[in-house]
């Protein structure tokens, strides 16, 4: 099984490196340690601020500039932080995902307060400086904050994206059009749930009728892969895809089986069960009725089953 490479803010389950020398407990990160290769980093400790340390903030003089500033020592650490981010990037050229600690002026992925240099008032919100550099560099990455990953739909989307990207890395390394076409074929139903227009475009790119250079083809495909995952999976589109897939079995299943499946889809629509329940029914049909095209689709197991929490039933998800 493939093991994605995932950056993580070190204070999440790895080290007591927060400004107050504590570690943050995070069940998801702890659980994920068995399935991914984490690359932990504590940007503030690694630029030499020590632990424990006086807090730092983001500040601006009003223009677009952003500084990492430590008020108690009256020191600006922007350049050191940018250098550290550059080093981290050059040591980790292939990164499939990143889990950031929220609200940190270094690691926060959104909504970090930026204070005006003179008035000391919060004037806008930004990413933390390290997170900003990481986001600017990696075009294709599953990046999220710890808190948002408590949400079932966001967590599921993160895992689908993470594992799809990790599988795509194999295609990138191979530089082989057949591998790209196989990747596309096996992800079709999964991508169908996300965006059918982009799916069709990706199909045209992978078929490469214009006989373009393979590197260019893979680059174009990667851009669209990033685009198709830019929005969280909508349950409505997922239901459409389940109904679409049902068409593959119309000559095989009985009216009773169809009714049972549709009941399961309704339960999913009403947040009583997760999408994996109707998908499991369908997956068993693909084997029993010999539908090889669907049997190999990643929609049935986009990431290892073991990662799903018991609480990941999807029950009561707000829609
Ligand atoms: S949020 Fe980032 S900088 Fe702050 S302690 Fe955690 S890893 Fe270190």
JSON list of C-alpha atoms in Angstrom, two decimals, residues 21 26-27 44 68-69 84 108-109 127 131-132 167 172-173 176 184 199 202 224 234 265 269 273 282-283 285:
[
{"chain": "A", "resi": 21, "resn": "UNK", "atom": "CA", "xyz": [6.45, 23.99, 25.76]},
{"chain": "A", "resi": 26, "resn": "UNK", "atom": "CA", "xyz": [-4.49, 15.12, 17.90]},
{"chain": "A", "resi": 27, "resn": "UNK", "atom": "CA", "xyz": [-6.17, 11.76, 17.43]},
{"chain": "A", "resi": 44, "resn": "UNK", "atom": "CA", "xyz": [9.80, 28.69, 15.19]},
{"chain": "A", "resi": 68, "resn": "UNK", "atom": "CA", "xyz": [7.25, 37.81, 11.64]},
{"chain": "A", "resi": 69, "resn": "UNK", "atom": "CA", "xyz": [7.88, 39.89, 14.73]},
{"chain": "A", "resi": 84, "resn": "UNK", "atom": "CA", "xyz": [13.90, 27.81, 6.72]},
{"chain": "A", "resi": 108, "resn": "UNK", "atom": "CA", "xyz": [-1.69, 28.78, 10.38]},
{"chain": "A", "resi": 109, "resn": "UNK", "atom": "CA", "xyz": [-3.23, 28.10, 6.99]},
{"chain": "A", "resi": 127, "resn": "UNK", "atom": "CA", "xyz": [-1.64, 32.50, 6.38]},
{"chain": "A", "resi": 131, "resn": "UNK", "atom": "CA", "xyz": [2.49, 28.00, 5.70]},
{"chain": "A", "resi": 132, "resn": "UNK", "atom": "CA", "xyz": [2.35, 30.79, 3.12]},
{"chain": "A", "resi": 167, "resn": "UNK", "atom": "CA", "xyz": [-0.68, 7.58, -6.57]},
{"chain": "A", "resi": 172, "resn": "UNK", "atom": "CA", "xyz": [4.98, 11.47, -12.71]},
{"chain": "A", "resi": 173, "resn": "UNK", "atom": "CA", "xyz": [8.03, 9.36, -11.94]},
{"chain": "A", "resi": 176, "resn": "UNK", "atom": "CA", "xyz": [4.72, 6.83, -19.14]},
{"chain": "A", "resi": 184, "resn": "UNK", "atom": "CA", "xyz": [-7.16, 8.15, -15.20]},
{"chain": "A", "resi": 199, "resn": "UNK", "atom": "CA", "xyz": [-13.01, 14.88, -15.69]},
{"chain": "A", "resi": 202, "resn": "UNK", "atom": "CA", "xyz": [-8.50, 15.19, -18.02]},
{"chain": "A", "resi": 224, "resn": "UNK", "atom": "CA", "xyz": [-6.37, 19.74, -13.67]},
{"chain": "A", "resi": 234, "resn": "UNK", "atom": "CA", "xyz": [-20.42, 17.38, -2.55]},
{"chain": "A", "resi": 265, "resn": "UNK", "atom": "CA", "xyz": [-28.55, 5.79, -1.15]},
{"chain": "A", "resi": 269, "resn": "UNK", "atom": "CA", "xyz": [-28.85, 11.35, 1.45]},
{"chain": "A", "resi": 273, "resn": "UNK", "atom": "CA", "xyz": [-24.95, 6.36, 6.94]},
{"chain": "A", "resi": 282, "resn": "UNK", "atom": "CA", "xyz": [-21.97, -2.04, -5.31]},
{"chain": "A", "resi": 283, "resn": "UNK", "atom": "CA", "xyz": [-18.43, -3.28, -4.80]},
{"chain": "A", "resi": 285, "resn": "UNK", "atom": "CA", "xyz": [-21.78, -6.73, -7.14]}
]
